[in-house]
Amino acid sequence: MPTLILNPGRDKSLRRHHPWIFSGAVARIEGTPTPGETIAIVDAKGNTLARGAFSGHSQIVSRIWSFHPDEAIDATFFHHRLQRSLERRHIRSPLPDSDNTALRLVNAESDGLAGVTIDRYGPWLVGQFTSAGAQRWKKTIAEILLEMTGAHGLLERTDGEVCAQEGVPESVGPLLGATPPERIPICEHGLTYAVDPWHGHKTGFYLDQKDNRLLIREGSHGMRVLNTFAFSGGFGLNAMAAGAAQVVHLDSSSTLLAQAEENARLSNLPADRFEYCKGNAFHKLREWRDQHRTFDVIVLDPPKLADSQAGLQRAARAYKDLNWLAFRLLARGGRLLTFSCSGRMPADLFAKVVADAAVDAGREALIQRYLGPPADHPVALAFPEGRYLKGLLCAVD
Ligand code: SAH
């Protein structure tokens, strides 16, 4: 087996079970591993510490599969890992029928399967294989999962900027089993969404906001709700299910607003209490502030605003601007659900930015809840990078 030898003193994070080896930690590589091939990881004194997948094109030279130096990386290994992932989610085959038919089954590094993300939408699986190792084993993983879950088929959605970073080919299409339709109906908290697994963001739906979409129902009865960065409508649909007086969906994409409208129809919600607004949130909120428009509940769920360490300052300003506008638009006694899905934005800095925004907007606000992803998006203790989504539920006077 090819071997990666670490520089002296660069084995610390590995001993704490952090799954990434950066190029700077590598003294040399013995043998000529191909992308995704399993390699042994050895410290400067010659002790074998782990087995990982080799990535020739990434800054992360290897992602660890196992911290047991002798564990074979083969179909049995993946069978065990996938079984563990499903058991963590209380799933025993076949896929259970329930009110919630969409679930993350595998959360990459945090489930011990670096680069492997698998979401379930009803009887279909959608997977991303965003590392050389994940690419190498994707067929095996798909075979095991289809057998374990009884799913009809697994659609691959390996696309986006991560492909160039990791040197993996873009690959979108059926990986195993039957070919899923253009739209997969799913049920979440009793509402129906037509998920677009072929072209939708990520694998088609923001499963990471599942718990928070339910949370917005509390206290939304009779309220005027603004769902900024609406995507396929999730937060607004839940507010309406709780009896909101009015829900405004704001998004820059008319295609997505049309999907939000379709989802409201599929969920039998009253069409006349929804308003759809296409626009740039930064401009639209400012326009509404100038018009003295107010809302009782505002959701701010922007896309990732910080994509690099250098961009963090700029992102902080953008978050502050958005939150400042939201505080200006909130009626007395209103509530703000505000999120950041930028992994680079630390939770405490995010809270500080929101606090500064409230002060500048002249509003007294307090945090009622700290928000995060649901239990099917676990974060390994050794892998804090896995924590990207954070949010605050704020109440304003
Ligand atoms: N809250 C959603 C997910 C939001 S994803 C859910 O629970 O499903 C972010 C959304 O922001 C996308 O739909 C994208 O089209 C939209 N978006 C991105 N930049 C925007 C901008 N400047 N103004 C308005 N919408 C924007």
Short mmCIF file of C-alpha atoms and ligand atoms in Angstrom, two decimals:
data_model
loop_
_atom_site.label_atom_id
_atom_site.label_comp_id
_atom_site.label_asym_id
_atom_site.label_seq_id
_atom_site.Cartn_x
_atom_site.Cartn_y
_atom_site.Cartn_z
CA MET A 1 0.00 0.00 0.00
CA PRO A 2 1.35 3.49 -0.78
CA THR A 3 2.35 5.42 2.30
CA LEU A 4 2.09 9.07 3.32
CA ILE A 5 4.71 10.12 5.85
CA LEU A 6 3.92 13.13 8.02
CA ASN A 7 6.34 15.86 9.00
CA PRO A 8 7.59 15.73 12.62
CA GLY A 9 4.96 17.15 14.99
CA ARG A 10 2.24 17.15 12.34
CA ASP A 11 0.40 14.11 13.69
CA LYS A 12 -1.44 15.99 16.47
CA SER A 13 -4.71 16.65 14.68
CA LEU A 14 -4.77 13.10 13.36
CA ARG A 15 -4.39 11.71 16.88
CA ARG A 16 -7.45 13.77 17.80
CA HIS A 17 -9.25 12.07 14.90
CA HIS A 18 -9.47 15.07 12.64
CA PRO A 19 -10.02 13.54 9.19
CA TRP A 20 -8.02 15.89 6.92
CA ILE A 21 -4.31 15.92 6.06
CA PHE A 22 -3.15 19.16 4.47
CA SER A 23 -0.24 19.28 2.05
CA GLY A 24 1.89 21.24 4.56
CA ALA A 25 1.84 18.30 6.97
CA VAL A 26 3.25 15.86 4.44
CA ALA A 27 6.96 14.99 4.42
CA ARG A 28 6.78 12.59 1.50
CA ILE A 29 4.71 9.96 -0.21
CA GLU A 30 6.15 6.54 -0.89
CA GLY A 31 4.74 4.76 -3.89
CA THR A 32 2.62 6.33 -6.60
CA PRO A 33 -1.01 6.31 -5.44
CA THR A 34 -3.72 7.09 -7.94
CA PRO A 35 -6.55 9.49 -7.02
CA GLY A 36 -8.81 7.91 -4.41
CA GLU A 37 -6.49 4.99 -3.70
CA THR A 38 -6.19 3.90 -0.09
CA ILE A 39 -2.91 4.88 1.56
CA ALA A 40 -1.37 4.29 4.97
CA ILE A 41 -0.70 7.40 7.08
CA VAL A 42 2.53 7.18 9.06
CA ASP A 43 4.02 9.63 11.57
CA ALA A 44 7.62 10.85 11.44
CA LYS A 45 8.70 8.04 13.76
CA GLY A 46 7.24 5.36 11.52
CA ASN A 47 4.04 4.57 13.46
CA THR A 48 1.04 3.85 11.24
CA LEU A 49 -1.88 5.95 12.48
CA ALA A 50 -4.67 5.64 9.95
CA ARG A 51 -5.82 4.75 6.47
CA GLY A 52 -7.10 7.37 4.12
CA ALA A 53 -7.89 8.15 0.51
CA PHE A 54 -5.26 9.90 -1.57
CA SER A 55 -6.26 13.12 -3.36
CA GLY A 56 -3.60 14.30 -5.74
CA HIS A 57 -5.37 17.51 -6.77
CA SER A 58 -6.68 18.83 -3.49
CA GLN A 59 -5.04 20.96 -0.79
CA ILE A 60 -6.26 18.15 1.43
CA VAL A 61 -3.89 15.41 0.35
CA SER A 62 -5.72 12.70 2.21
CA ARG A 63 -9.08 12.24 3.90
CA ILE A 64 -9.11 9.56 6.55
CA TRP A 65 -11.34 6.53 6.23
CA SER A 66 -10.26 4.76 9.41
CA PHE A 67 -8.19 5.59 12.46
CA HIS A 68 -7.53 1.88 12.94
CA PRO A 69 -4.21 1.40 11.14
CA ASP A 70 -5.06 -2.17 10.12
CA GLU A 71 -8.66 -1.77 9.03
CA ALA A 72 -9.19 -2.90 5.43
CA ILE A 73 -10.99 -0.32 3.29
CA ASP A 74 -13.33 -2.49 1.28
CA ALA A 75 -17.04 -3.18 0.75
CA THR A 76 -17.33 -4.54 4.30
CA PHE A 77 -15.89 -1.33 5.71
CA PHE A 78 -18.44 0.77 3.80
CA HIS A 79 -21.21 -1.58 4.81
CA HIS A 80 -20.39 -0.99 8.48
CA ARG A 81 -20.12 2.76 8.10
CA LEU A 82 -23.39 3.05 6.21
CA GLN A 83 -25.16 0.79 8.65
CA ARG A 84 -23.94 2.99 11.49
CA SER A 85 -25.20 6.11 9.70
CA LEU A 86 -28.64 4.62 9.24
CA GLU A 87 -28.78 3.37 12.82
CA ARG A 88 -27.89 6.83 14.07
CA ARG A 89 -31.01 7.99 12.28
CA HIS A 90 -33.06 5.10 13.71
CA ILE A 91 -33.54 3.59 10.27
CA ARG A 92 -33.89 -0.12 9.79
CA SER A 93 -34.60 -1.29 6.30
CA PRO A 94 -36.68 -0.70 4.34
CA LEU A 95 -37.16 3.08 4.32
CA PRO A 96 -39.84 3.95 6.85
CA ASP A 97 -43.09 5.59 5.87
CA SER A 98 -43.75 8.72 7.80
CA ASP A 99 -44.84 12.33 7.72
CA ASN A 100 -41.26 13.24 7.01
CA THR A 101 -40.03 11.49 3.88
CA ALA A 102 -36.88 13.56 3.38
CA LEU A 103 -33.79 12.96 5.46
CA ARG A 104 -30.03 13.19 5.31
CA LEU A 105 -28.72 9.64 5.54
CA VAL A 106 -24.98 10.33 5.38
CA ASN A 107 -23.34 13.57 6.48
CA ALA A 108 -19.86 13.17 5.03
CA GLU A 109 -16.88 13.55 7.41
CA SER A 110 -19.13 13.65 10.47
CA ASP A 111 -20.45 10.18 9.65
CA GLY A 112 -16.95 8.89 8.96
CA LEU A 113 -17.46 8.99 5.18
CA ALA A 114 -15.44 11.95 3.95
CA GLY A 115 -16.88 13.56 0.83
CA VAL A 116 -20.03 11.42 0.83
CA THR A 117 -23.38 13.16 1.27
CA ILE A 118 -26.57 11.15 0.80
CA ASP A 119 -30.07 12.56 1.05
CA ARG A 120 -33.27 10.62 0.85
CA TYR A 121 -36.31 12.07 -0.91
CA GLY A 122 -39.15 9.60 -0.58
CA PRO A 123 -38.10 6.40 -2.36
CA TRP A 124 -35.11 8.07 -4.06
CA LEU A 125 -31.56 8.77 -2.93
CA VAL A 126 -29.47 11.71 -4.11
CA GLY A 127 -25.74 11.65 -3.46
CA GLN A 128 -22.73 13.92 -3.70
CA PHE A 129 -19.27 12.34 -3.91
CA THR A 130 -16.95 15.31 -3.60
CA SER A 131 -13.55 13.79 -2.92
CA ALA A 132 -11.29 11.46 -4.85
CA GLY A 133 -11.88 8.69 -2.30
CA ALA A 134 -15.65 9.14 -2.43
CA GLN A 135 -15.50 8.97 -6.23
CA ARG A 136 -13.46 5.78 -6.09
CA TRP A 137 -16.01 4.00 -3.90
CA LYS A 138 -19.28 5.59 -5.04
CA LYS A 139 -20.59 2.52 -6.88
CA THR A 140 -19.95 0.29 -3.88
CA ILE A 141 -21.64 2.82 -1.60
CA ALA A 142 -24.64 3.05 -3.93
CA GLU A 143 -24.99 -0.74 -4.11
CA ILE A 144 -24.93 -1.10 -0.33
CA LEU A 145 -27.37 1.75 0.22
CA LEU A 146 -29.91 0.55 -2.32
CA GLU A 147 -29.82 -2.86 -0.73
CA MET A 148 -30.14 -1.51 2.81
CA THR A 149 -32.89 1.00 2.12
CA GLY A 150 -34.86 -0.52 -0.73
CA ALA A 151 -34.67 2.85 -2.53
CA HIS A 152 -35.57 2.84 -6.25
CA GLY A 153 -32.33 4.45 -7.35
CA LEU A 154 -29.49 6.81 -6.50
CA LEU A 155 -29.00 10.01 -8.50
CA GLU A 156 -25.53 11.52 -8.40
CA ARG A 157 -25.23 15.31 -7.97
CA THR A 158 -21.50 15.87 -7.88
CA ASP A 159 -21.31 19.40 -9.28
CA GLY A 160 -20.35 22.93 -8.39
CA GLU A 161 -17.11 24.67 -7.47
CA VAL A 162 -16.02 21.93 -5.09
CA CYS A 163 -15.28 19.70 -8.10
CA ALA A 164 -12.49 21.95 -9.36
CA GLN A 165 -11.05 22.33 -5.83
CA GLU A 166 -10.97 18.59 -5.30
CA GLY A 167 -10.06 17.63 -8.85
CA VAL A 168 -13.09 15.39 -9.23
CA PRO A 169 -15.14 15.34 -12.44
CA GLU A 170 -18.60 16.89 -12.48
CA SER A 171 -21.04 14.06 -12.64
CA VAL A 172 -24.82 14.40 -12.64
CA GLY A 173 -27.05 11.45 -13.48
CA PRO A 174 -28.31 8.08 -12.29
CA LEU A 175 -25.55 6.19 -10.53
CA LEU A 176 -27.49 3.02 -9.77
CA GLY A 177 -31.04 1.73 -10.08
CA ALA A 178 -33.95 3.50 -11.73
CA THR A 179 -33.85 7.10 -12.95
CA PRO A 180 -35.72 9.55 -10.71
CA PRO A 181 -38.33 11.92 -12.17
CA GLU A 182 -37.81 15.65 -12.73
CA ARG A 183 -39.70 16.35 -9.50
CA ILE A 184 -39.89 14.17 -6.40
CA PRO A 185 -42.77 14.94 -4.04
CA ILE A 186 -41.68 14.90 -0.42
CA CYS A 187 -43.51 15.47 2.82
CA GLU A 188 -42.01 17.52 5.66
CA HIS A 189 -43.98 18.47 8.77
CA GLY A 190 -47.12 17.55 6.86
CA LEU A 191 -46.40 19.92 3.95
CA THR A 192 -45.67 18.83 0.38
CA TYR A 193 -42.74 20.01 -1.72
CA ALA A 194 -41.85 19.05 -5.28
CA VAL A 195 -38.07 18.68 -4.99
CA ASP A 196 -35.94 19.15 -8.09
CA PRO A 197 -33.12 16.63 -7.56
CA TRP A 198 -31.55 17.24 -10.99
CA HIS A 199 -31.02 21.00 -10.90
CA GLY A 200 -32.00 22.24 -7.43
CA HIS A 201 -29.36 23.68 -5.10
CA LYS A 202 -27.19 21.09 -3.35
CA THR A 203 -29.16 17.83 -3.67
CA GLY A 204 -32.41 19.68 -4.32
CA PHE A 205 -33.61 20.85 -0.91
CA TYR A 206 -32.24 22.56 2.22
CA LEU A 207 -32.71 19.68 4.61
CA ASP A 208 -30.49 21.45 7.13
CA GLN A 209 -33.27 23.93 7.98
CA LYS A 210 -35.83 21.27 8.78
CA ASP A 211 -36.13 21.90 12.56
CA ASN A 212 -36.13 25.65 12.13
CA ARG A 213 -38.91 25.50 9.55
CA LEU A 214 -41.04 23.81 12.21
CA LEU A 215 -39.98 26.32 14.83
CA ILE A 216 -41.32 29.29 12.86
CA ARG A 217 -44.83 27.98 13.42
CA GLU A 218 -44.65 28.99 17.09
CA GLY A 219 -46.22 32.40 17.33
CA SER A 220 -46.85 32.90 13.59
CA HIS A 221 -50.64 32.74 13.88
CA GLY A 222 -52.18 35.95 12.61
CA MET A 223 -48.76 37.44 11.80
CA ARG A 224 -47.35 39.17 8.73
CA VAL A 225 -44.32 37.13 7.78
CA LEU A 226 -41.45 38.02 5.46
CA ASN A 227 -39.53 35.01 4.14
CA THR A 228 -36.34 36.51 2.73
CA PHE A 229 -34.20 34.19 0.57
CA ALA A 230 -37.26 32.00 0.20
CA PHE A 231 -35.93 29.21 -2.06
CA SER A 232 -38.84 26.75 -2.45
CA GLY A 233 -40.87 28.47 0.26
CA GLY A 234 -40.12 26.35 3.35
CA PHE A 235 -40.25 28.88 6.17
CA GLY A 236 -43.20 30.76 4.70
CA LEU A 237 -45.20 27.61 4.09
CA ASN A 238 -44.79 26.57 7.70
CA ALA A 239 -45.78 30.02 8.94
CA MET A 240 -48.90 29.81 6.79
CA ALA A 241 -49.66 26.31 8.09
CA ALA A 242 -49.69 27.92 11.54
CA GLY A 243 -52.25 30.48 10.37
CA ALA A 244 -50.16 33.49 9.35
CA ALA A 245 -52.19 36.46 8.12
CA GLN A 246 -49.82 37.03 5.23
CA VAL A 247 -46.57 35.57 3.93
CA VAL A 248 -44.26 37.44 1.58
CA HIS A 249 -41.69 35.27 -0.22
CA LEU A 250 -38.68 37.24 -1.44
CA ASP A 251 -36.07 35.63 -3.69
CA SER A 252 -33.85 36.67 -6.57
CA SER A 253 -34.98 33.70 -8.67
CA SER A 254 -38.38 33.68 -10.36
CA THR A 255 -38.00 29.95 -11.03
CA LEU A 256 -37.71 29.33 -7.28
CA LEU A 257 -40.63 31.65 -6.50
CA ALA A 258 -42.71 29.61 -8.94
CA GLN A 259 -41.67 26.48 -7.05
CA ALA A 260 -42.67 28.11 -3.75
CA GLU A 261 -46.08 28.86 -5.27
CA GLU A 262 -46.42 25.30 -6.52
CA ASN A 263 -45.49 23.95 -3.08
CA ALA A 264 -48.14 26.15 -1.43
CA ARG A 265 -50.68 24.69 -3.84
CA LEU A 266 -49.53 21.11 -3.23
CA SER A 267 -49.78 21.77 0.51
CA ASN A 268 -53.34 23.14 0.23
CA LEU A 269 -52.47 26.50 1.72
CA PRO A 270 -54.57 29.60 0.96
CA ALA A 271 -53.13 31.16 -2.20
CA ASP A 272 -54.58 34.62 -1.51
CA ARG A 273 -52.48 35.15 1.61
CA PHE A 274 -49.15 34.71 -0.21
CA GLU A 275 -47.24 37.44 -1.97
CA TYR A 276 -44.28 36.68 -4.26
CA CYS A 277 -41.57 39.21 -4.75
CA LYS A 278 -38.60 38.77 -7.10
CA GLY A 279 -35.65 40.96 -6.22
CA ASN A 280 -32.32 41.45 -4.56
CA ALA A 281 -32.94 41.29 -0.80
CA PHE A 282 -30.41 44.04 -0.08
CA HIS A 283 -32.31 46.45 -2.35
CA LYS A 284 -35.85 45.27 -1.67
CA LEU A 285 -35.58 45.52 2.12
CA ARG A 286 -34.19 49.02 1.75
CA GLU A 287 -37.07 49.97 -0.52
CA TRP A 288 -39.59 48.66 2.01
CA ARG A 289 -37.86 50.49 4.83
CA ASP A 290 -38.21 53.72 2.83
CA GLN A 291 -41.90 52.94 2.42
CA HIS A 292 -42.24 52.24 6.19
CA ARG A 293 -43.52 48.74 5.49
CA THR A 294 -43.46 46.47 8.57
CA PHE A 295 -43.61 42.75 9.38
CA ASP A 296 -44.17 40.77 12.57
CA VAL A 297 -41.83 37.89 11.69
CA ILE A 298 -38.80 38.05 9.39
CA VAL A 299 -36.64 35.15 8.21
CA LEU A 300 -33.16 35.92 6.89
CA ASP A 301 -31.57 32.83 5.38
CA PRO A 302 -29.02 34.11 2.86
CA PRO A 303 -26.73 31.88 0.81
CA LYS A 304 -23.14 31.46 1.95
CA LEU A 305 -21.76 35.01 2.05
CA ALA A 306 -18.19 34.23 3.19
CA ASP A 307 -16.42 31.87 0.82
CA SER A 308 -12.88 32.57 2.00
CA GLN A 309 -11.09 33.86 5.06
CA ALA A 310 -10.29 37.04 3.15
CA GLY A 311 -13.97 37.50 2.37
CA LEU A 312 -15.02 37.28 6.02
CA GLN A 313 -14.91 41.05 6.66
CA ARG A 314 -16.98 41.74 3.60
CA ALA A 315 -19.43 39.02 4.60
CA ALA A 316 -19.71 40.43 8.12
CA ARG A 317 -20.68 43.80 6.65
CA ALA A 318 -23.29 42.16 4.41
CA TYR A 319 -24.77 40.20 7.33
CA LYS A 320 -24.88 43.38 9.39
CA ASP A 321 -26.60 45.30 6.61
CA LEU A 322 -29.27 42.62 6.15
CA ASN A 323 -29.93 42.27 9.86
CA TRP A 324 -30.00 46.03 10.33
CA LEU A 325 -32.64 46.29 7.60
CA ALA A 326 -34.64 43.47 9.17
CA PHE A 327 -34.60 45.19 12.58
CA ARG A 328 -35.83 48.36 10.88
CA LEU A 329 -38.70 46.47 9.23
CA LEU A 330 -39.87 44.61 12.33
CA ALA A 331 -42.98 45.81 14.12
CA ARG A 332 -42.99 46.14 17.92
CA GLY A 333 -42.91 42.71 19.54
CA GLY A 334 -41.66 41.16 16.31
CA ARG A 335 -39.37 38.18 15.86
CA LEU A 336 -36.35 37.63 13.67
CA LEU A 337 -35.00 34.25 12.59
CA THR A 338 -31.58 35.04 11.24
CA PHE A 339 -29.06 32.55 9.85
CA SER A 340 -25.56 32.20 8.52
CA CYS A 341 -24.56 29.10 6.58
CA SER A 342 -20.97 30.31 6.04
CA GLY A 343 -18.64 27.84 7.69
CA ARG A 344 -16.05 30.63 7.92
CA MET A 345 -18.32 32.81 10.04
CA PRO A 346 -17.86 31.83 13.70
CA ALA A 347 -21.07 31.63 15.74
CA ASP A 348 -19.91 34.23 18.26
CA LEU A 349 -18.94 36.70 15.53
CA PHE A 350 -22.32 36.18 13.90
CA ALA A 351 -24.10 36.95 17.19
CA LYS A 352 -21.97 40.08 17.57
CA VAL A 353 -22.83 41.25 14.05
CA VAL A 354 -26.55 40.78 14.77
CA ALA A 355 -26.18 42.61 18.10
CA ASP A 356 -24.43 45.54 16.39
CA ALA A 357 -27.18 45.63 13.77
CA ALA A 358 -29.86 45.89 16.48
CA VAL A 359 -28.04 48.73 18.24
CA ASP A 360 -27.56 50.64 14.99
CA ALA A 361 -31.21 50.13 14.13
CA GLY A 362 -32.17 51.51 17.53
CA ARG A 363 -33.92 48.30 18.60
CA GLU A 364 -33.78 46.41 21.89
CA ALA A 365 -33.49 42.73 21.03
CA LEU A 366 -32.73 39.52 22.83
CA ILE A 367 -31.88 36.00 21.78
CA GLN A 368 -34.62 33.51 22.58
CA ARG A 369 -33.00 30.51 20.96
CA TYR A 370 -29.74 29.45 19.37
CA LEU A 371 -30.54 27.57 16.19
CA GLY A 372 -28.73 24.93 14.20
CA PRO A 373 -29.19 21.92 11.98
CA PRO A 374 -31.32 18.88 12.80
CA ALA A 375 -30.07 15.59 14.23
CA ASP A 376 -29.60 14.02 10.78
CA HIS A 377 -26.84 16.61 10.18
CA PRO A 378 -24.51 15.59 13.02
CA VAL A 379 -21.13 17.23 13.55
CA ALA A 380 -18.27 14.98 14.67
CA LEU A 381 -16.65 16.42 17.80
CA ALA A 382 -13.27 16.12 16.14
CA PHE A 383 -14.49 17.98 13.04
CA PRO A 384 -15.70 21.49 13.97
CA GLU A 385 -15.51 22.43 10.27
CA GLY A 386 -18.71 20.42 9.92
CA ARG A 387 -20.60 23.10 11.81
CA TYR A 388 -21.63 25.70 9.25
CA LEU A 389 -25.27 26.54 9.91
CA LYS A 390 -26.05 28.74 12.88
CA GLY A 391 -28.98 30.95 13.60
CA LEU A 392 -30.63 33.10 16.22
CA LEU A 393 -34.24 33.57 17.12
CA CYS A 394 -34.43 37.15 18.32
CA ALA A 395 -37.34 38.99 19.86
CA VAL A 396 -37.51 42.77 19.55
CA ASP A 397 -39.34 45.20 21.81
N1 SAH B 1 -34.60 29.25 3.49
C1 SAH B 1 -34.57 28.34 2.38
C2 SAH B 1 -33.16 28.19 1.79
C3 SAH B 1 -32.53 29.48 1.31
S1 SAH B 1 -31.26 29.26 0.13
C4 SAH B 1 -35.18 27.01 2.78
O1 SAH B 1 -35.49 26.79 3.97
O2 SAH B 1 -35.39 26.16 1.91
C5 SAH B 1 -30.85 30.87 -0.38
C6 SAH B 1 -31.81 31.50 -1.38
O3 SAH B 1 -31.42 32.86 -1.55
C7 SAH B 1 -31.83 30.91 -2.78
O4 SAH B 1 -33.16 30.56 -3.09
C8 SAH B 1 -31.34 32.04 -3.71
O5 SAH B 1 -32.04 32.08 -4.94
C9 SAH B 1 -31.65 33.27 -2.90
N2 SAH B 1 -30.79 34.46 -3.11
C10 SAH B 1 -29.46 34.50 -3.30
N3 SAH B 1 -29.01 35.78 -3.33
C11 SAH B 1 -30.12 36.58 -3.16
C12 SAH B 1 -30.32 37.99 -3.09
N4 SAH B 1 -29.30 38.85 -3.18
N5 SAH B 1 -31.57 38.44 -2.90
C13 SAH B 1 -32.62 37.58 -2.79
N6 SAH B 1 -32.48 36.24 -2.85
C14 SAH B 1 -31.25 35.74 -3.04
#
